[in-house]
Amino acid sequence: MSFVEYSDFIQDGDVAVVYLGHDSMMPVKVQQGAQTQTRYGVIRHSTDLIGQRYGSKVTCSKGGWVHVLHPTPELWTVTLPHRTQILYTTDIATITMMLELKPGSVVCESGTGSGSLSHAILRTVAPTGHLHTVEFHQQRAEKVAEEFKEHRVGHLVTVRNQDVCKDGFGVTGVADAVFLDIPSPWEAVGHAKAALKRQGGRVCSFSPCIEQVQKTCEALAHQGFEEISPLEVLLRVHDVRTVSLPLPDFGPDASSAQTPPDAREGTPRYGSVALKTTTAPREMPGHTGYLTFATKPRT
Amino acid sequence: MSFVEYSDFIQDGDVAVVYLGHDSMMPVKVQQGAQTQTRYGVIRHSTDLIGQRYGSKVTCSKGGWVHVLHPTPELWTVTLPHRTQILYTTDIATITMMLELKPGSVVCESGTGSGSLSHAILRTVAPTGHLHTVEFHQQRAEKVAEEFKEHRVGHLVTVRNQDVCKDGFGVTGVADAVFLDIPSPWEAVGHAKAALKRQGGRVCSFSPCIEQVQKTCEALAHQGFEEISPLEVLLRVHDVRTVSLPLPDFGPDASSAQTPPDAREGTPRYGSVALKTTTAPREMPGHTGYLTFATKPRT
Amino acid sequence: MADNGDDDPQYTIKEGDHVVLKRGDIFKAIQVLPKKKVIFEKQWFFLDNAVGQLYSSTFEIVSGNLQPKKPKDTEGSSDAKEAGTDNRHIVDDGKSQKLTRDDIETLKEQGLKGQEIIQQLIDNSSTFRDKTEYAQDKYIKKKKKKYENTVTILKPSCRILAMMYHGREPGKICHLRYDALAQMLTLANIHAGSKVLVFETCAGLVLGSVMERMGGYGSVIQMYPGGGPGRAGMESFGLPAHFHDMLHDFPICHVNALLAGTLDTTAKDQSAVEKQSNMAADEEQNQPEVKQQVSPEEKSMETNTGDDAALDQETKERDQRREAKAEEKKVKLEEKRKKLAAVASLLEGRNADGLIIASRFHPCPVLMGLLKFLSPSRPFVVHSQYKEPLIECYTKLREQGGTVNLRLTDTWLRHYQVLPNRTHPLLLMSGGGGYLLSGTTVATDRAKPGGSQRSEEPAPKRQKLTDTEG
Amino acid sequence: MADNGDDDPQYTIKEGDHVVLKRGDIFKAIQVLPKKKVIFEKQWFFLDNAVGQLYSSTFEIVSGNLQPKKPKDTEGSSDAKEAGTDNRHIVDDGKSQKLTRDDIETLKEQGLKGQEIIQQLIDNSSTFRDKTEYAQDKYIKKKKKKYENTVTILKPSCRILAMMYHGREPGKICHLRYDALAQMLTLANIHAGSKVLVFETCAGLVLGSVMERMGGYGSVIQMYPGGGPGRAGMESFGLPAHFHDMLHDFPICHVNALLAGTLDTTAKDQSAVEKQSNMAADEEQNQPEVKQQVSPEEKSMETNTGDDAALDQETKERDQRREAKAEEKKVKLEEKRKKLAAVASLLEGRNADGLIIASRFHPCPVLMGLLKFLSPSRPFVVHSQYKEPLIECYTKLREQGGTVNLRLTDTWLRHYQVLPNRTHPLLLMSGGGGYLLSGTTVATDRAKPGGSQRSEEPAPKRQKLTDTEG
């Protein structure tokens, strides 16, 4: 297992994702002899996981069962331990495409946060690209570096514990893309420009507030960035369900000659109709942040 | 006919709406002896309109036919002559509810513009309410006053040609609600407060840009308004259509014993399925403006 | 609605008034009754002290009673906050708050008010000053929600009640969001002096909104399914008494008979009226809205009447009661008959000015049935939580003709936080407020009944085969 | 991708390169060929002068040729504008622009460039200075669009081509909006080294995007319906030659045979291969994408070969050609056979790592058929312009089991204008980018074939009867 390469079988030392049910998953570090407690009972790593195929059904001690999934950056995003606000897959997918990431891309990122985006970047730039990620919070920088190793992507990433607004990304003229998720992105725009290749590249800044976007756009324009394009993407989840709609009873139809237009074949006058449809969740994320993209021209 | 009262029959002097087809309508001033040219031919007012029932089908000179509709503020909004950017029904409906308009309400409005919102306000506050509307552009103020008369709502409205930011609404302490659609609404917030009843009332400001909203919110808070609530409403139109989806041909099914899960009853293996669905229009209005509502407390 | 000063009783809370309690974004509709305990946001209190106070006043809840608050006291002193620029120095050790849960309980027992407790929490948080302004704001909001105990009493309105139902019990109003309701009222051109048909299972919210918009002028006919018209939501509007004079109701089980001209509402034939009454009884258990209108006191009375002693006496009384009930029933039936006759005559002309449908029923048969009561050139609007049944309505109407301007829409509503340097859309939004199908009736060619009414569009605008509407 | 300086050929436009022309938000993909006339935004020009220039350069079109522009020249001097605060003084008399249409044509003939013409228009507008900044901006944009004649040449990328197709020809890509494509690539975990199945009728855009994301590592198997794989969009990516080595294709008409183990790809049985070739010919006329790949020159060659003189000579030549063609066909068939055998062996293991479907076909049978080729614990994503067929997919998958994490979603995309005091969402937005159904495969219990596989959810999480998923 690695976050950038599929394996067929679960091995000692892997990180696996236990699927407990819809929207309910947990990551597990697979260790010979270890056990994991779930609401369906205990999973014994040596017998239940190691040597099993990813995707297998595992019966827990209480008789309930779960599926064990191969980790992906997307599964990691929904199961990782939150040390900060994180970026979710909808924004991540947009960032990946709009930054034009692909195998071989060199990317700078700050802040690393809980590493949600970092894993997705690493997946996309592997096996020949590199991620330089800067996190000012020391505890977090250490923790995420440890996770990268556990997820076998450590060779693709350099974690730096410094203040990107003061000290930049620690590299110059090497990046194809730069991503900013910091409170004052406009203070780091100059460093972003310096980190990007002379031939140009793409930059993205994520900010929840429009004032941050305004200042960042100003700084980007001032630094000569082009195609400055702020946008927002929201995910809408459609819950599939079967609903039953009762039919109204308008009373006996006196004029039997002309059947009323509401008479339905095969359904009694006084019944209901079942219907496959989707419903919107009562509440949904109304905003995560604005994504401001721009292109650094050749300099 | 009046914009605040239905009639059954078309009379000389009415304004009627000619429905030519989906999203194609035009207003007509009904006049004994007059004619109106449409793409289906001429409509002769004396014979084709006057005395006919609203909603009737009228055959034009070229043999095509149209329906003649009773005017409503909503039909007026989609057919009125644009002298400015106008407010559309989606925003108007929201404004009407969130300003708590009802029969008897006294409302102040600026600018009047092309009168799209004004007609909707008049419809709702009639027969006992009143609209004080302020328009700084003289030509427009005169034109809209003329239209109010033609639409038989002149008795419900006072049109003032002045600068609301300098001179206010011309009334004090009488309004239940104030609506602002001007470039610098924050300059009129004080006048809005003065126009509202001592017991309190509601205010709404429409602005396309967020900076206008920010300044207006600041001014509203400064003037002691409460429940300051900026929002946005967008209309999505769903086009109903029947689409045909071809079925893929996976080739002859060797194992006839186990029918594949994709085999459909009654449809040939190599055919298509018709489906009632809706599609989104390729482009839709992505923004009209922000609506900022607030409550003036008792003072 | 001239300005009559504060003496005007409309601005004063009176006993028996329908009011709305508000805290933050939370609303609750309630009637002001003496010594009636009210639960709101997990707190118990009496409304008695509110009587005689002005509407829109804010009260503090002090040991179960309302205590008027000075205006402006509610506002947090957000300017006084001292904010860090980022949160790099915050180490999450779970120990940043020095006040324990027990400390807070002690503060509450000491009678500290919500605002004061929050200030204590801020003062005792070692990390508060290091948090970004954004995070500080979140913190205060969270704590406010937990410890504040003020309540504002509002005069009900369509806006407030629609927001209340949507926030508290969207299931009861078929997930009709307030902006969708706003669209319906406008698209249906609801206004004073018209004759409007309403078919709803939204607890009476839609009915009340229509009545408010008509200001007591004109007539509203509530078409209701078996079990009686649901009106709790309409009552919450606290509309003036004379508004109720314009309200009529008609059970839809008589629609076919009325349309066929076979509905007999004369005194001779009671069957129609009686059937309706029986059905109401039969179906009551299927009507959650109706059941909830029965107050707990009434229920307990019913269950406590049984007593084993003095059986004879009881039997006698029971007979008397039965007789009295039979007489009562007769009078009621006669009243009902008169009412039914009146509303039938309103409907018979098939000249209503508007139709609003928002229900848990399949909208298609409802719409096709009720549309027949409209004059030509009148608007109608149907709401449904689901899009598919409205597609069916649309298709049927296109096939049948008699309508133009058909539109299937929904609205998308977004609220904003606008604060210095912290402006953004709210992080949570409603998933959906339902779909609307709206249109306008037109005269159908009565000369050619039945037959080929399909091509209701002008000839030059032929449809492509696969497009139902261009 | 180290920084190799400008000598690196990847930064230089070469003959034969696939490039993208850009003006404002308008894109067009084109191959750089000598003396090839190009039409872009109603203007004709040759690309020859671009060869040897750097990518992302902007050119001015001067009498049909490209002329490199200095950077920064493109930007309008928006700071220099003098704006009115409102438009009260503007009387619309239709006379505010003093330049006539003829004047403008004269300016153009004088060789004035777009930017200069716009300045002339501004200078000659009596109302421009009185307009609000907002209105000024609109005016300039409108005029810019009309009179500017610059073009930027970009290196193609998934981002640019996806935006191009969506803007120009959404019908060709099943209305798959770029943000939806972005979701698909991420949800399907497309990355170097995996084995991915692609089924698309999006002109090859999805295929190209997948190939770009895999960087030439791993394998992509394009499953294609009759008529041959559509790839024009993929070619536009201008991917390095070695990327094509990882691309395989398989006609779906052999899927059932392959799954049943009856597909014979040995030399003895040519029928399978031949059938495929014939079908390709039969169906070509139903494939607009394929037809459009035929260039006008090829077409005219075909129609001009007929000549009435020297019939004998012709007959002879025709025979020769026929023989040569037959031989050629044989060789081609053998090649095809080998390729089919190779791809069949890739699929037979049923161990693909991902599946992406975006087509005009009903997604349900496509998904149910192709899902069988995936390993357990692998993601799949299906796009459809319509929600209903994906509801069907969802329901089928829930019935059948073998998948988890099913989600039916769509995304909502909003672009912003951020300018001092003029920040707002763009006034026009895309109506929709299509719906996605995504999920993950899991191992099915092969011990119990058929039978009751319905309760694929863990026992304690029972569904309500009316809910398909909670």
mmCIF file of C-alpha atoms in Angstrom, chain B residues 3-8 19-25 39-40 53-57 64-75 78 89-106 120 123-124 126-128 173-174 176 196-200 202 210 213-215 217-218 221 224-244 276-279 286-287 290 292 295 297-299, chain C residues 1-6 8 10-12 22 27 54-56 71-72 74-75 154-160 162-163 178-179 181-194 209 212-217 351 353-354 375-379 387 390-391 394-395 398 404-421 423 435 440-445 448 455-461 464-470:
data_model
loop_
_atom_site.group_PDB
_atom_site.id
_atom_site.type_symbol
_atom_site.label_atom_id
_atom_site.label_comp_id
_atom_site.label_asym_id
_atom_site.label_seq_id
_atom_site.Cartn_x
_atom_site.Cartn_y
_atom_site.Cartn_z
ATOM 1 C CA PHE B 3 -53.108 46.547 -12.160
ATOM 2 C CA VAL B 4 -54.698 46.019 -8.761
ATOM 3 C CA GLU B 5 -58.064 44.617 -9.822
ATOM 4 C CA TYR B 6 -59.060 41.928 -12.297
ATOM 5 C CA SER B 7 -61.704 42.474 -14.962
ATOM 6 C CA ASP B 8 -63.257 39.804 -17.104
ATOM 7 C CA TYR B 19 -48.970 36.310 -25.516
ATOM 8 C CA LEU B 20 -47.211 35.311 -28.734
ATOM 9 C CA GLY B 21 -45.425 32.220 -27.482
ATOM 10 C CA HIS B 22 -43.099 30.959 -24.808
ATOM 11 C CA ASP B 23 -41.106 33.910 -23.417
ATOM 12 C CA SER B 24 -42.593 36.173 -26.071
ATOM 13 C CA MET B 25 -45.142 38.743 -24.979
ATOM 14 C CA ARG B 39 -45.491 38.404 -36.310
ATOM 15 C CA TYR B 40 -48.748 36.540 -36.862
ATOM 16 C CA ARG B 53 -62.787 38.074 -22.482
ATOM 17 C CA TYR B 54 -59.264 38.302 -21.044
ATOM 18 C CA GLY B 55 -57.496 35.044 -21.820
ATOM 19 C CA SER B 56 -59.221 34.680 -25.195
ATOM 20 C CA LYS B 57 -57.565 33.398 -28.296
ATOM 21 C CA GLY B 64 -51.827 32.828 -36.670
ATOM 22 C CA TRP B 65 -53.286 33.337 -33.246
ATOM 23 C CA VAL B 66 -52.332 34.758 -29.891
ATOM 24 C CA HIS B 67 -53.790 34.933 -26.410
ATOM 25 C CA VAL B 68 -54.654 38.248 -24.817
ATOM 26 C CA LEU B 69 -53.877 38.318 -21.110
ATOM 27 C CA HIS B 70 -54.955 40.531 -18.250
ATOM 28 C CA PRO B 71 -51.999 42.623 -17.116
ATOM 29 C CA THR B 72 -50.332 41.767 -13.813
ATOM 30 C CA PRO B 73 -47.218 43.299 -12.273
ATOM 31 C CA GLU B 74 -45.385 40.067 -13.196
ATOM 32 C CA LEU B 75 -46.378 40.210 -16.872
ATOM 33 C CA VAL B 78 -41.254 40.920 -18.511
ATOM 34 C CA THR B 89 -39.883 38.832 -10.236
ATOM 35 C CA THR B 90 -37.592 36.554 -8.207
ATOM 36 C CA ASP B 91 -36.084 39.502 -6.340
ATOM 37 C CA ILE B 92 -39.416 41.339 -6.246
ATOM 38 C CA ALA B 93 -41.165 38.390 -4.604
ATOM 39 C CA THR B 94 -38.436 38.171 -1.969
ATOM 40 C CA ILE B 95 -38.524 41.912 -1.350
ATOM 41 C CA THR B 96 -42.303 41.890 -0.973
ATOM 42 C CA MET B 97 -42.281 39.151 1.639
ATOM 43 C CA MET B 98 -39.190 40.258 3.529
ATOM 44 C CA LEU B 99 -40.429 43.860 3.725
ATOM 45 C CA GLU B 100 -43.694 42.427 5.100
ATOM 46 C CA LEU B 101 -45.798 44.298 2.567
ATOM 47 C CA LYS B 102 -49.564 43.828 2.644
ATOM 48 C CA PRO B 103 -52.715 45.830 1.966
ATOM 49 C CA GLY B 104 -52.432 49.124 3.815
ATOM 50 C CA SER B 105 -48.632 49.285 3.945
ATOM 51 C CA VAL B 106 -47.027 52.645 3.298
ATOM 52 C CA ALA B 120 -45.616 44.945 -7.614
ATOM 53 C CA ARG B 123 -50.515 45.573 -6.224
ATOM 54 C CA THR B 124 -49.693 44.402 -2.729
ATOM 55 C CA ALA B 126 -53.742 48.354 -2.523
ATOM 56 C CA PRO B 127 -56.422 49.393 -1.815
ATOM 57 C CA THR B 128 -55.521 51.223 1.406
ATOM 58 C CA GLY B 173 -42.502 58.922 10.011
ATOM 59 C CA VAL B 174 -45.134 57.358 7.770
ATOM 60 C CA ASP B 176 -43.817 50.707 7.061
ATOM 61 C CA LEU B 196 -40.089 54.999 8.617
ATOM 62 C CA LYS B 197 -42.694 55.023 11.359
ATOM 63 C CA ARG B 198 -41.599 55.733 14.897
ATOM 64 C CA GLN B 199 -42.835 52.240 15.841
ATOM 65 C CA GLY B 200 -40.379 50.692 13.455
ATOM 66 C CA ARG B 202 -38.382 47.236 7.469
ATOM 67 C CA ILE B 210 -20.462 43.595 -2.289
ATOM 68 C CA VAL B 213 -23.454 46.032 0.710
ATOM 69 C CA GLN B 214 -20.587 46.484 3.142
ATOM 70 C CA LYS B 215 -21.007 50.248 3.287
ATOM 71 C CA CYS B 217 -24.551 47.410 6.393
ATOM 72 C CA GLU B 218 -22.180 49.730 8.205
ATOM 73 C CA ALA B 221 -25.755 49.420 11.984
ATOM 74 C CA GLY B 224 -29.378 51.608 14.843
ATOM 75 C CA PHE B 225 -31.044 49.216 12.416
ATOM 76 C CA GLU B 226 -31.284 45.618 13.642
ATOM 77 C CA GLU B 227 -31.521 42.128 12.130
ATOM 78 C CA ILE B 228 -29.258 43.261 9.287
ATOM 79 C CA SER B 229 -29.437 40.388 6.860
ATOM 80 C CA PRO B 230 -27.887 40.442 3.387
ATOM 81 C CA LEU B 231 -29.004 37.670 1.072
ATOM 82 C CA GLU B 232 -29.180 36.615 -2.524
ATOM 83 C CA VAL B 233 -31.873 34.732 -4.422
ATOM 84 C CA LEU B 234 -31.299 33.124 -7.807
ATOM 85 C CA LEU B 235 -33.920 31.617 -10.070
ATOM 86 C CA ARG B 236 -33.259 28.305 -11.761
ATOM 87 C CA VAL B 237 -35.486 27.397 -14.665
ATOM 88 C CA HIS B 238 -35.834 23.706 -15.495
ATOM 89 C CA ASP B 239 -36.665 22.962 -19.112
ATOM 90 C CA VAL B 240 -38.889 19.918 -19.350
ATOM 91 C CA ARG B 241 -37.995 17.611 -22.201
ATOM 92 C CA THR B 242 -38.037 14.053 -23.393
ATOM 93 C CA VAL B 243 -34.609 12.684 -24.171
ATOM 94 C CA SER B 244 -33.610 9.451 -25.793
ATOM 95 C CA LYS B 276 -38.833 12.609 -19.245
ATOM 96 C CA THR B 277 -36.362 14.904 -17.594
ATOM 97 C CA THR B 278 -35.374 18.515 -17.189
ATOM 98 C CA THR B 279 -32.274 20.266 -18.395
ATOM 99 C CA GLY B 286 -25.612 34.209 -12.035
ATOM 100 C CA HIS B 287 -26.196 37.365 -10.059
ATOM 101 C CA TYR B 290 -27.550 41.458 -3.033
ATOM 102 C CA THR B 292 -29.854 43.675 2.354
ATOM 103 C CA THR B 295 -35.405 46.240 10.824
ATOM 104 C CA PRO B 297 -36.571 49.326 15.899
ATOM 105 C CA ARG B 298 -39.023 51.575 17.703
ATOM 106 C CA THR B 299 -37.422 54.940 18.387
ATOM 107 C CA MET C 1 -52.010 52.308 8.569
ATOM 108 C CA ALA C 2 -51.295 55.842 9.624
ATOM 109 C CA ASP C 3 -49.037 56.480 12.546
ATOM 110 C CA ASN C 4 -51.347 56.474 15.544
ATOM 111 C CA GLY C 5 -48.682 56.593 18.210
ATOM 112 C CA ASP C 6 -47.974 53.988 20.806
ATOM 113 C CA ASP C 8 -52.525 52.088 19.070
ATOM 114 C CA GLN C 10 -51.731 46.998 17.447
ATOM 115 C CA TYR C 11 -48.308 47.786 18.924
ATOM 116 C CA THR C 12 -49.092 46.441 22.405
ATOM 117 C CA LYS C 22 -37.364 35.018 19.006
ATOM 118 C CA PHE C 27 -38.574 31.500 16.406
ATOM 119 C CA LEU C 54 -44.726 46.832 23.267
ATOM 120 C CA TYR C 55 -44.152 44.411 20.433
ATOM 121 C CA SER C 56 -40.498 43.821 19.459
ATOM 122 C CA PRO C 71 -32.646 48.366 24.240
ATOM 123 C CA LYS C 72 -29.004 48.120 23.059
ATOM 124 C CA THR C 74 -28.308 42.911 23.702
ATOM 125 C CA GLU C 75 -25.369 43.892 21.560
ATOM 126 C CA LEU C 154 -42.591 39.810 17.851
ATOM 127 C CA LYS C 155 -45.852 40.472 16.099
ATOM 128 C CA PRO C 156 -46.388 37.555 13.703
ATOM 129 C CA SER C 157 -46.033 38.078 9.978
ATOM 130 C CA CYS C 158 -45.789 35.919 6.910
ATOM 131 C CA ARG C 159 -41.999 36.494 6.872
ATOM 132 C CA ILE C 160 -41.497 35.458 10.478
ATOM 133 C CA ALA C 162 -42.458 31.169 7.150
ATOM 134 C CA MET C 163 -38.923 31.411 8.515
ATOM 135 C CA TYR C 178 -39.828 31.056 2.810
ATOM 136 C CA ASP C 179 -38.334 32.348 -0.430
ATOM 137 C CA LEU C 181 -43.487 30.842 -0.520
ATOM 138 C CA ALA C 182 -42.614 34.432 -1.439
ATOM 139 C CA GLN C 183 -42.403 33.406 -5.099
ATOM 140 C CA MET C 184 -45.776 31.668 -4.895
ATOM 141 C CA LEU C 185 -47.577 34.669 -3.433
ATOM 142 C CA THR C 186 -46.154 36.935 -6.111
ATOM 143 C CA LEU C 187 -46.492 34.542 -9.061
ATOM 144 C CA ALA C 188 -50.119 33.908 -8.100
ATOM 145 C CA ASN C 189 -50.701 37.687 -7.987
ATOM 146 C CA ILE C 190 -52.308 37.420 -4.565
ATOM 147 C CA HIS C 191 -53.854 40.785 -3.720
ATOM 148 C CA ALA C 192 -56.810 42.425 -2.048
ATOM 149 C CA GLY C 193 -60.180 41.924 -3.684
ATOM 150 C CA SER C 194 -59.560 38.717 -5.601
ATOM 151 C CA SER C 209 -49.930 34.057 4.079
ATOM 152 C CA GLU C 212 -52.428 38.391 5.131
ATOM 153 C CA ARG C 213 -51.738 39.480 1.553
ATOM 154 C CA MET C 214 -55.428 39.979 0.884
ATOM 155 C CA GLY C 215 -55.911 42.221 3.886
ATOM 156 C CA GLY C 216 -59.457 41.046 4.514
ATOM 157 C CA TYR C 217 -60.668 42.024 1.028
ATOM 158 C CA ASN C 351 -64.312 32.273 -12.012
ATOM 159 C CA ASP C 353 -58.718 34.605 -9.743
ATOM 160 C CA GLY C 354 -55.858 32.466 -8.531
ATOM 161 C CA SER C 375 -61.263 32.218 -14.959
ATOM 162 C CA PRO C 376 -59.150 32.517 -18.095
ATOM 163 C CA SER C 377 -56.071 34.748 -17.811
ATOM 164 C CA ARG C 378 -55.454 33.958 -14.161
ATOM 165 C CA PRO C 379 -52.239 32.693 -12.572
ATOM 166 C CA LYS C 387 -39.374 17.810 -9.202
ATOM 167 C CA LEU C 390 -44.214 18.716 -11.470
ATOM 168 C CA ILE C 391 -42.675 17.405 -14.683
ATOM 169 C CA TYR C 394 -46.164 20.232 -16.970
ATOM 170 C CA THR C 395 -46.525 17.460 -19.516
ATOM 171 C CA ARG C 398 -49.032 20.920 -22.380
ATOM 172 C CA VAL C 404 -49.617 29.418 -21.151
ATOM 173 C CA ASN C 405 -46.415 30.722 -19.590
ATOM 174 C CA LEU C 406 -45.666 27.372 -17.943
ATOM 175 C CA ARG C 407 -42.446 27.445 -15.960
ATOM 176 C CA LEU C 408 -40.812 24.876 -13.733
ATOM 177 C CA THR C 409 -38.399 26.637 -11.396
ATOM 178 C CA ASP C 410 -36.734 26.620 -8.057
ATOM 179 C CA THR C 411 -34.872 29.285 -6.167
ATOM 180 C CA TRP C 412 -31.525 29.219 -4.540
ATOM 181 C CA LEU C 413 -31.151 31.248 -1.368
ATOM 182 C CA ARG C 414 -27.925 32.420 0.165
ATOM 183 C CA HIS C 415 -27.431 34.451 3.313
ATOM 184 C CA TYR C 416 -24.312 36.483 3.963
ATOM 185 C CA GLN C 417 -22.266 37.541 6.912
ATOM 186 C CA VAL C 418 -21.123 41.107 6.245
ATOM 187 C CA LEU C 419 -18.614 42.239 8.860
ATOM 188 C CA PRO C 420 -15.423 44.274 8.495
ATOM 189 C CA ASN C 421 -12.842 41.939 6.908
ATOM 190 C CA THR C 423 -17.575 39.048 4.735
ATOM 191 C CA TYR C 435 -39.929 23.323 -6.903
ATOM 192 C CA THR C 440 -51.557 31.339 -16.605
ATOM 193 C CA THR C 441 -54.921 29.978 -17.681
ATOM 194 C CA VAL C 442 -56.348 30.872 -21.071
ATOM 195 C CA ALA C 443 -59.707 30.275 -22.672
ATOM 196 C CA THR C 444 -60.002 26.921 -24.407
ATOM 197 C CA ASP C 445 -61.853 26.595 -27.668
ATOM 198 C CA LYS C 448 -64.206 22.029 -30.539
ATOM 199 C CA SER C 455 -51.001 22.168 -30.756
ATOM 200 C CA GLU C 456 -51.759 24.996 -28.362
ATOM 201 C CA GLU C 457 -48.737 26.921 -29.616
ATOM 202 C CA PRO C 458 -48.962 29.384 -32.516
ATOM 203 C CA ALA C 459 -48.250 27.617 -35.756
ATOM 204 C CA PRO C 460 -44.846 29.099 -36.680
ATOM 205 C CA LYS C 461 -43.387 27.951 -33.371
ATOM 206 C CA LYS C 464 -38.765 19.781 -32.079
ATOM 207 C CA LEU C 465 -39.827 16.211 -31.504
ATOM 208 C CA THR C 466 -37.704 15.677 -28.447
ATOM 209 C CA ASP C 467 -38.391 19.051 -26.816
ATOM 210 C CA THR C 468 -41.502 19.519 -24.813
ATOM 211 C CA GLU C 469 -40.876 23.227 -24.596
ATOM 212 C CA GLY C 470 -38.201 25.155 -26.490
#
